[in-house]
CSV table of C-alpha atoms in Angstrom, one decimal:
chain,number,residue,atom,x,y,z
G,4,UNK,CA,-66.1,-209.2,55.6
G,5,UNK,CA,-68.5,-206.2,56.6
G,6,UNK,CA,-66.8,-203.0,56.0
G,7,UNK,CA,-68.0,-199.3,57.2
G,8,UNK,CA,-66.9,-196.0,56.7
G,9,UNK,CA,-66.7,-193.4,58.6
G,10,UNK,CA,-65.8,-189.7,57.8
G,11,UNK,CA,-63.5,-188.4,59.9
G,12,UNK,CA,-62.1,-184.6,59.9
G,13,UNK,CA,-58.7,-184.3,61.8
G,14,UNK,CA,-56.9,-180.8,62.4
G,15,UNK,CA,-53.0,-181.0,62.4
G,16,UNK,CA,-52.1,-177.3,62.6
G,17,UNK,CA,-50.7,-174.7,65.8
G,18,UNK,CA,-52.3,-175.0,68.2
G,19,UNK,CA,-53.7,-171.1,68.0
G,20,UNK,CA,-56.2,-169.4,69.2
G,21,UNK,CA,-57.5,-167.3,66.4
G,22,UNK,CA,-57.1,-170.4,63.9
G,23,UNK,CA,-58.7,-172.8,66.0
G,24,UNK,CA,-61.7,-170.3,66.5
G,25,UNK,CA,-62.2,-169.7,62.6
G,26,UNK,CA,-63.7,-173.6,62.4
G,27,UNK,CA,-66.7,-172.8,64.4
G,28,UNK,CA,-65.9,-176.0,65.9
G,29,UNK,CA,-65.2,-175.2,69.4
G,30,UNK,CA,-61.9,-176.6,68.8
G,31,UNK,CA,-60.4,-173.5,70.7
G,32,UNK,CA,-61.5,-175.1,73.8
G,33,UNK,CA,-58.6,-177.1,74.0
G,34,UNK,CA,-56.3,-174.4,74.9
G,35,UNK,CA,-56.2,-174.3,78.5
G,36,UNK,CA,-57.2,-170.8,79.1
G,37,UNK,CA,-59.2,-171.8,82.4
G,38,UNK,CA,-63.1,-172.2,83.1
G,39,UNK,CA,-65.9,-169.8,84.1
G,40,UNK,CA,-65.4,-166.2,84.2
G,41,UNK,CA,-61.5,-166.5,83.8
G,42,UNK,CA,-62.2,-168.1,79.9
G,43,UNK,CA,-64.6,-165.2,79.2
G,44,UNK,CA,-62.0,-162.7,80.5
G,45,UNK,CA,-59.2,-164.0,78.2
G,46,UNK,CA,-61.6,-164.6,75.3
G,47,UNK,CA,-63.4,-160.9,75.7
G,48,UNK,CA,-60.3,-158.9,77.3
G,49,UNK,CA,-56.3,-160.2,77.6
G,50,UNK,CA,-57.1,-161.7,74.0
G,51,UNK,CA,-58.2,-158.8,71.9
G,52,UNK,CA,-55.4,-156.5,73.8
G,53,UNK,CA,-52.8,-158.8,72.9
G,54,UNK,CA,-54.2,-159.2,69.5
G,55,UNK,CA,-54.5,-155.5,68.5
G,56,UNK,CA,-51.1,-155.0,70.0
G,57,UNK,CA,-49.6,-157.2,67.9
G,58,UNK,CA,-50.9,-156.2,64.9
G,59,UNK,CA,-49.1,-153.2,65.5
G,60,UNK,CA,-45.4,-154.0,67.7
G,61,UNK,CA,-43.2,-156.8,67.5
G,62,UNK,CA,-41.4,-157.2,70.3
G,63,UNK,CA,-43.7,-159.3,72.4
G,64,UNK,CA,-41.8,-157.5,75.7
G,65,UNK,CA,-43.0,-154.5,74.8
G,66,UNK,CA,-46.7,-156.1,73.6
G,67,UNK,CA,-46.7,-157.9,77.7
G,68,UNK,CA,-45.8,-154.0,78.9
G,69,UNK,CA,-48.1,-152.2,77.2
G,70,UNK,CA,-51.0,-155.2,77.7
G,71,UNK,CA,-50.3,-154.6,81.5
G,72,UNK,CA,-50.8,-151.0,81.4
G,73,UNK,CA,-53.8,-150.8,80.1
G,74,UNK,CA,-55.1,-153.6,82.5
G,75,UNK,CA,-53.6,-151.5,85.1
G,76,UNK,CA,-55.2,-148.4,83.8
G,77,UNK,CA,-58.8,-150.0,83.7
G,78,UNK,CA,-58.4,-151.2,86.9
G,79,UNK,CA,-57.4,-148.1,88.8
G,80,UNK,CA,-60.4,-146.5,89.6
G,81,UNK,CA,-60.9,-150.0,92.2
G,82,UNK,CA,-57.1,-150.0,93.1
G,83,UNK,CA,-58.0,-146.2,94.5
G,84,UNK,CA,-61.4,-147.4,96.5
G,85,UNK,CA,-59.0,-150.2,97.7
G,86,UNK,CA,-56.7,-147.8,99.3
G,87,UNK,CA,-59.6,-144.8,100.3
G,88,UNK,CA,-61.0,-148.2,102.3
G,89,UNK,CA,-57.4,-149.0,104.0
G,90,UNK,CA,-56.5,-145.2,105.2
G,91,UNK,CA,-60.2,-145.1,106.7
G,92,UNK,CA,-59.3,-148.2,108.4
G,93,UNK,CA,-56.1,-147.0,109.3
G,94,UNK,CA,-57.4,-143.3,110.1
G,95,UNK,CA,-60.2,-145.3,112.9
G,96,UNK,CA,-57.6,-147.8,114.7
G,97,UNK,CA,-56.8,-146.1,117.6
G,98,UNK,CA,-60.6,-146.3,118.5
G,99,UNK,CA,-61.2,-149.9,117.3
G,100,UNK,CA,-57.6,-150.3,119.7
G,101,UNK,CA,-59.7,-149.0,122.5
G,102,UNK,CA,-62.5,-151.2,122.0
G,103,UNK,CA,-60.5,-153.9,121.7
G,104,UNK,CA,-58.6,-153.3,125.1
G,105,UNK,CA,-61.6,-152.7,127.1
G,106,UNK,CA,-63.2,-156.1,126.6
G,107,UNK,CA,-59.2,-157.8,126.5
G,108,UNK,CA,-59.0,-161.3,127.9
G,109,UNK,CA,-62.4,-161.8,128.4
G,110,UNK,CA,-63.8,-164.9,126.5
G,111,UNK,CA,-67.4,-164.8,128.0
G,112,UNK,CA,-69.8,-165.1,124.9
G,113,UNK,CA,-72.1,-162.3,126.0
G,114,UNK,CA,-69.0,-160.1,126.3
G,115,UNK,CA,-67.9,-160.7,122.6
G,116,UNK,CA,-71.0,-160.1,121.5
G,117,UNK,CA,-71.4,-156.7,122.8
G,118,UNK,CA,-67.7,-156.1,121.8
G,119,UNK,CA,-68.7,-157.2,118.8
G,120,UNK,CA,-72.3,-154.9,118.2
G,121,UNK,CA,-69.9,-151.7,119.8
G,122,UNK,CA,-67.3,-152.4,117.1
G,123,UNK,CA,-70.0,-152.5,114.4
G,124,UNK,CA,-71.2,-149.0,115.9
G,125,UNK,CA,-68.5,-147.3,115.7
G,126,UNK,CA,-68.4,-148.1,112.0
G,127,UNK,CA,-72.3,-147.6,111.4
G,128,UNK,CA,-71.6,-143.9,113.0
G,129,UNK,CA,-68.2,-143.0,111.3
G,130,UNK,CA,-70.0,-144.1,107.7
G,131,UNK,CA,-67.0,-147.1,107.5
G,132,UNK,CA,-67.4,-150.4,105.4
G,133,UNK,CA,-64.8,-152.8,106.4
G,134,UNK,CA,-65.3,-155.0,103.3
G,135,UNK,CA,-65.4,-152.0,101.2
G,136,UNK,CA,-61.6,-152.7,100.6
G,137,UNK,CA,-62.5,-156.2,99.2
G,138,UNK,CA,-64.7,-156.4,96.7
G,139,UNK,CA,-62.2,-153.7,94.5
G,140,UNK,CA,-59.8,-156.7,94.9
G,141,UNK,CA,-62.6,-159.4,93.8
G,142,UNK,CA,-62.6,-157.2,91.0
G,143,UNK,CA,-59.4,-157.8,89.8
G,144,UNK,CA,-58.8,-161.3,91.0
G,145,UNK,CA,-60.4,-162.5,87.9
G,146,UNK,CA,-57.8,-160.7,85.3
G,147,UNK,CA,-55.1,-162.0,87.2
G,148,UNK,CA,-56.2,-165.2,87.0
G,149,UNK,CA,-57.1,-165.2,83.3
G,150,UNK,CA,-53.4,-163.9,82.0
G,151,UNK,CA,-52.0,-166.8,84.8
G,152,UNK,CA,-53.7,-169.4,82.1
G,153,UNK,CA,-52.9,-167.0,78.7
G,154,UNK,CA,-49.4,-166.5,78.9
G,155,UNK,CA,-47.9,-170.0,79.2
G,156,UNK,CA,-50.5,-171.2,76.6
G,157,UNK,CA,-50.5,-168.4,74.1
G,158,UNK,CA,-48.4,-170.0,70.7
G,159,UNK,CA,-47.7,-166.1,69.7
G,160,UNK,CA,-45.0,-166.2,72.6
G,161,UNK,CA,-43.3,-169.6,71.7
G,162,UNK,CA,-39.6,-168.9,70.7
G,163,UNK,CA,-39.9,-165.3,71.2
G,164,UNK,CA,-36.9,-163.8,73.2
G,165,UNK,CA,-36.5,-160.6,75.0
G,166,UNK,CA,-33.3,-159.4,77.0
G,167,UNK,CA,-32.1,-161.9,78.4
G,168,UNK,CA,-35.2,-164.4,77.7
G,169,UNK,CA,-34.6,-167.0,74.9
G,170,UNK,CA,-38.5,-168.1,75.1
G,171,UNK,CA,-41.0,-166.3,77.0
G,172,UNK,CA,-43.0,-169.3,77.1
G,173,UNK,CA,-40.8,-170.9,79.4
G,174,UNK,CA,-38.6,-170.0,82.2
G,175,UNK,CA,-35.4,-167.7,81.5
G,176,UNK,CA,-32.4,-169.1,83.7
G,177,UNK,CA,-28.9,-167.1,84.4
G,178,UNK,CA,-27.7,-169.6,86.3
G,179,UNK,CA,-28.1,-173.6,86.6
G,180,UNK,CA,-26.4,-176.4,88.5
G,181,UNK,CA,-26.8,-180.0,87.1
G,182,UNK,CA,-26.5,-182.1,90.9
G,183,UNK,CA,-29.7,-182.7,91.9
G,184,UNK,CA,-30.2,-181.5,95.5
G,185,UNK,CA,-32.4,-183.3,98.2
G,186,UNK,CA,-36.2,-180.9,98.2
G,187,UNK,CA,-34.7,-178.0,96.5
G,188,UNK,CA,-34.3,-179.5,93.0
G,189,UNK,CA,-37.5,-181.3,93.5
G,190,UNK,CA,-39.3,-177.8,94.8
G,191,UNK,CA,-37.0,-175.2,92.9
G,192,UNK,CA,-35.6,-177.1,90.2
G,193,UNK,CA,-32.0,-177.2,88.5
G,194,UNK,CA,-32.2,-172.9,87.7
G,195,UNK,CA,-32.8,-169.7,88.7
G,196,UNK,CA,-34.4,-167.8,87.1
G,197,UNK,CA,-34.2,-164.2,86.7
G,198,UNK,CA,-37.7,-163.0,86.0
G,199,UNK,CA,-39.0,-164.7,88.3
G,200,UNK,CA,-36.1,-163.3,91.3
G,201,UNK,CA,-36.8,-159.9,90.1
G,202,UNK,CA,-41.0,-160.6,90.2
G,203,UNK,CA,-40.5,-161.9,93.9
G,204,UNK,CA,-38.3,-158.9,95.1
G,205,UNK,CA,-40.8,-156.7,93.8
G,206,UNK,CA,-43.9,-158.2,95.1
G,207,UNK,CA,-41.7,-157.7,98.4
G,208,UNK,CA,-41.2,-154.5,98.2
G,209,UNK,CA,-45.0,-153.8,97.1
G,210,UNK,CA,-45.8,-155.6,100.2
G,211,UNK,CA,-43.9,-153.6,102.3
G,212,UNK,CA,-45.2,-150.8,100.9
G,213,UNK,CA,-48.7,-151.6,100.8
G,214,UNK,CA,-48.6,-153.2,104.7
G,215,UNK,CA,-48.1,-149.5,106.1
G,216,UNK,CA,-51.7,-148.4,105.0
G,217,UNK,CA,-53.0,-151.7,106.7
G,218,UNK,CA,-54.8,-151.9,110.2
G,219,UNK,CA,-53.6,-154.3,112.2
G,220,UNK,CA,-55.3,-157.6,112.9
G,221,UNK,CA,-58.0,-158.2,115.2
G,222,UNK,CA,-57.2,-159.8,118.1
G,223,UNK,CA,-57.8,-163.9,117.2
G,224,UNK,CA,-57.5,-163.1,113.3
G,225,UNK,CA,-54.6,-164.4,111.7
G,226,UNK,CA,-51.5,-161.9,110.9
G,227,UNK,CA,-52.1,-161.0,107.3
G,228,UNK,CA,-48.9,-158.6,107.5
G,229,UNK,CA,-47.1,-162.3,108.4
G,230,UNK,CA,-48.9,-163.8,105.7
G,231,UNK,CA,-48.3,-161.2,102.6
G,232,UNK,CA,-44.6,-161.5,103.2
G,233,UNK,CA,-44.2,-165.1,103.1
G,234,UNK,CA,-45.9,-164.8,99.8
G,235,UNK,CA,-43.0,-163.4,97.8
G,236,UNK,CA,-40.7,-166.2,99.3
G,237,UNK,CA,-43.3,-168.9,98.4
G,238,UNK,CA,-43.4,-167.3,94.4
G,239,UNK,CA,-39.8,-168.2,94.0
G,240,UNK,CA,-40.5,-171.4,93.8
G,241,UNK,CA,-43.8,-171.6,92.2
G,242,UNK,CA,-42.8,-169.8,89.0
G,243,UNK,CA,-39.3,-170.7,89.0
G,244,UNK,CA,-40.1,-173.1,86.5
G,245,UNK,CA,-43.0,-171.4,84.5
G,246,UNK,CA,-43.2,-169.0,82.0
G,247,UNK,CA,-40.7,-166.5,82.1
G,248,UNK,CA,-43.0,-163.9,79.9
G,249,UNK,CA,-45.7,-164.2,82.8
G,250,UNK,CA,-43.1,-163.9,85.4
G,251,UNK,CA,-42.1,-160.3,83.1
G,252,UNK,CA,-46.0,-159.7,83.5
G,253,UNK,CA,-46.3,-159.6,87.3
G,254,UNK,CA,-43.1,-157.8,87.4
G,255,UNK,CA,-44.7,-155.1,84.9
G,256,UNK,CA,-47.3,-155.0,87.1
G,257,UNK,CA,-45.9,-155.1,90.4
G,258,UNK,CA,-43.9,-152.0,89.7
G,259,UNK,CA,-46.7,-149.9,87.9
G,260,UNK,CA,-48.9,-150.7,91.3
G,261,UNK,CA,-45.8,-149.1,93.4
G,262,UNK,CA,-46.0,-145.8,91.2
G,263,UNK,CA,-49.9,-145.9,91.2
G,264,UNK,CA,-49.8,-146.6,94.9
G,265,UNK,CA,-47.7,-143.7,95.2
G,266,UNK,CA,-49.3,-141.3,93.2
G,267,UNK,CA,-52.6,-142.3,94.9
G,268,UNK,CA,-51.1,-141.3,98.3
G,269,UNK,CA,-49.1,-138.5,97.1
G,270,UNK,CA,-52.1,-136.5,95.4
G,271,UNK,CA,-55.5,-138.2,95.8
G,272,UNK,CA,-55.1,-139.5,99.7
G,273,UNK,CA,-55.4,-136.5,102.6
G,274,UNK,CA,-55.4,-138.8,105.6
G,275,UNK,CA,-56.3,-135.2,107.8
G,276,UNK,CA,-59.5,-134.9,105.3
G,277,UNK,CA,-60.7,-138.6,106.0
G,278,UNK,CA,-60.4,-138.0,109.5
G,279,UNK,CA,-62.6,-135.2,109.0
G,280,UNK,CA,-64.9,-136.2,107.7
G,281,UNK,CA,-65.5,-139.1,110.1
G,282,UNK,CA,-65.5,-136.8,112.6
G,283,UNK,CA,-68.6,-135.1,110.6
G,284,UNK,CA,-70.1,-138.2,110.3
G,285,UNK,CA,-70.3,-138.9,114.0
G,286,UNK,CA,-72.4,-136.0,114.6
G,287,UNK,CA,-74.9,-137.1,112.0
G,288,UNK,CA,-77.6,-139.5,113.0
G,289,UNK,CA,-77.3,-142.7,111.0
G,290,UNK,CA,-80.2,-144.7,110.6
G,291,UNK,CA,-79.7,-148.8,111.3
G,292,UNK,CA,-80.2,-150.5,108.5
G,293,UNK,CA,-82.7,-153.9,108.6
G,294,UNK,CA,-79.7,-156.1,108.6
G,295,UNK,CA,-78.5,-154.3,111.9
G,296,UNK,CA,-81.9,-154.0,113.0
G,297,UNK,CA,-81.8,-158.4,113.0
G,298,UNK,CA,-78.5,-159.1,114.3
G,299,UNK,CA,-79.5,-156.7,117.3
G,300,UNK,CA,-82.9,-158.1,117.4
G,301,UNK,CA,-81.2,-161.7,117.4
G,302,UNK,CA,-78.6,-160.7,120.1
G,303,UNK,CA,-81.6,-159.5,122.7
G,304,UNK,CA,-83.2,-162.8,122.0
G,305,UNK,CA,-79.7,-164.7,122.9
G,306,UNK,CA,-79.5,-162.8,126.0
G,307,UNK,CA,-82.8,-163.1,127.3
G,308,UNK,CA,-82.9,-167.1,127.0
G,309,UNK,CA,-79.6,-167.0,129.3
């Protein structure tokens, strides 16, 4: 019989970040800490903060607090061109109202056109971005994303409690029912959780907060005011059943962005100043940029062939 061997090199060991890295086998790619830029976030960012902090502190609630302040922290300078973009909206509504009534219920293609190039004016003279407000949140959208995947898969969290939490890697329940109940036990589960009740009340109240500095949708757009409010409701049961130390996380967060919110609006935001200075900016003569320059050039051409 014809016999081969073949050396094999097997790893049985936590499955840890930091351990699996020290091979220089790649091996640390099993741990699910998402692909693309959310990998390089955890592996450059959430990792080393979470590492140096507990080097330091064992209580891994405190280590997720002070982990989500500094996040927080970095990430404040975009959180205040966020809002400087929303109260400029805000500040310019009544006249995007007024363009907005004077072409209401007409459908006619030319007429939506010029509603939309007088629209685009109005910003182009006041010195107002409308996506201004959304690439601060693209920003951030990657962090948030990276800690979703580090928590529930970080080993350093496995059997650790705090309060009321026996294992921050999985959900924290106060209460639980054993009948299984048509939908909700199949949606909800068998639990609540308490983390994840106290993340969702908060996300409410952010939201509430945060829709007052909104303008209001455009007519045809959907209701985003609608659409961040059924949000908290739908987190209920989406993290009902996961990690109750990245429920804490959000919660940590949600209530630092209330008291940054507030302290922007309190001492950095002077609605009377932004008005202004868009009132300055009328009076100065703005030059059209090439893109404008196009999509006018294109609209003449649309018109003329009609």
């Amino acid at each position: 019989n014809y016999r081969e061997s073949i050396p094999l090199k097997l790893y049985l060991g936590p499955n840890h970040y930091e351990t699996l890295s020290a091979y220089n086998m790649e091996l640390e790619r099993m741990i699910p800490l998402g692909w693309g830029i959310f990998r390089w976030v955890n592996k450059y960012a959430v990792i080393p903060i979470f590492n140096w902090l507990d080097n330091s502190i064992t209580n891994y609630g405190i280590i997720i607090l002070i982990m989500t302040f500094i996040i927080k922290m970095a990430l404040a300078p975009f959180t205040l061109k966020a809002y400087k973009s929303q109260a400029k909206m805000k500040v310019l509504k009544p006249e995007i109202d007024k363009i907005n009534k004077k072409f209401e219920g007409k459908t006619d293609k030319d007429v939506m056109m010029k509603k939309q190039q007088e629209t685009m004016g109005l910003y182009r003279k006041t010195g107002v971005n409308p996506m201004s407000g959304c690439i601060p949140m693209l920003v951030q959208m990657p962090i948030l994303l990276a800690v979703f995947r580090f928590i529930p898969s970080s080993l350093d969290l496995r059997h650790k409690s705090f309060l009321w939490a026996e294992d921050l890697s999985s959900y924290d329940e106060i209460f639980s029912w054993s009948a299984e109940i048509p939908l909700l036990s199949s949606f909800y589960g068998n639990h609540v959780s308490l983390f994840t009740l106290l993340m969702a009340v908060s996300t409410l109240f952010y939201t509430m907060f945060n829709s007052n500095q909104m303008a209001p949708s455009q007519p045809g757009m959907p209701n985003m005011k609608v659409i961040m409010y059924i949000f908290p409701f739908m987190m209920l049961f989406f993290f009902n059943t996961y990690s109750s130390g990245l429920s804490y996380y959000y919660l940590c967060g949600n209530l630092m962005n209330l008291g940054i919110m507030w302290g922007i609006k309190k001492y950095m935001i002077d609605e009377n100043k932004i008005r202004l200075q868009i009132e300055q900016n009328k009076k100065k003569p703005k030059k059209k940029s090439k893109f404008q320059q196009r999509m006018e050039a294109m609209a003449k051409k649309q018109q003329k062939r009609r």
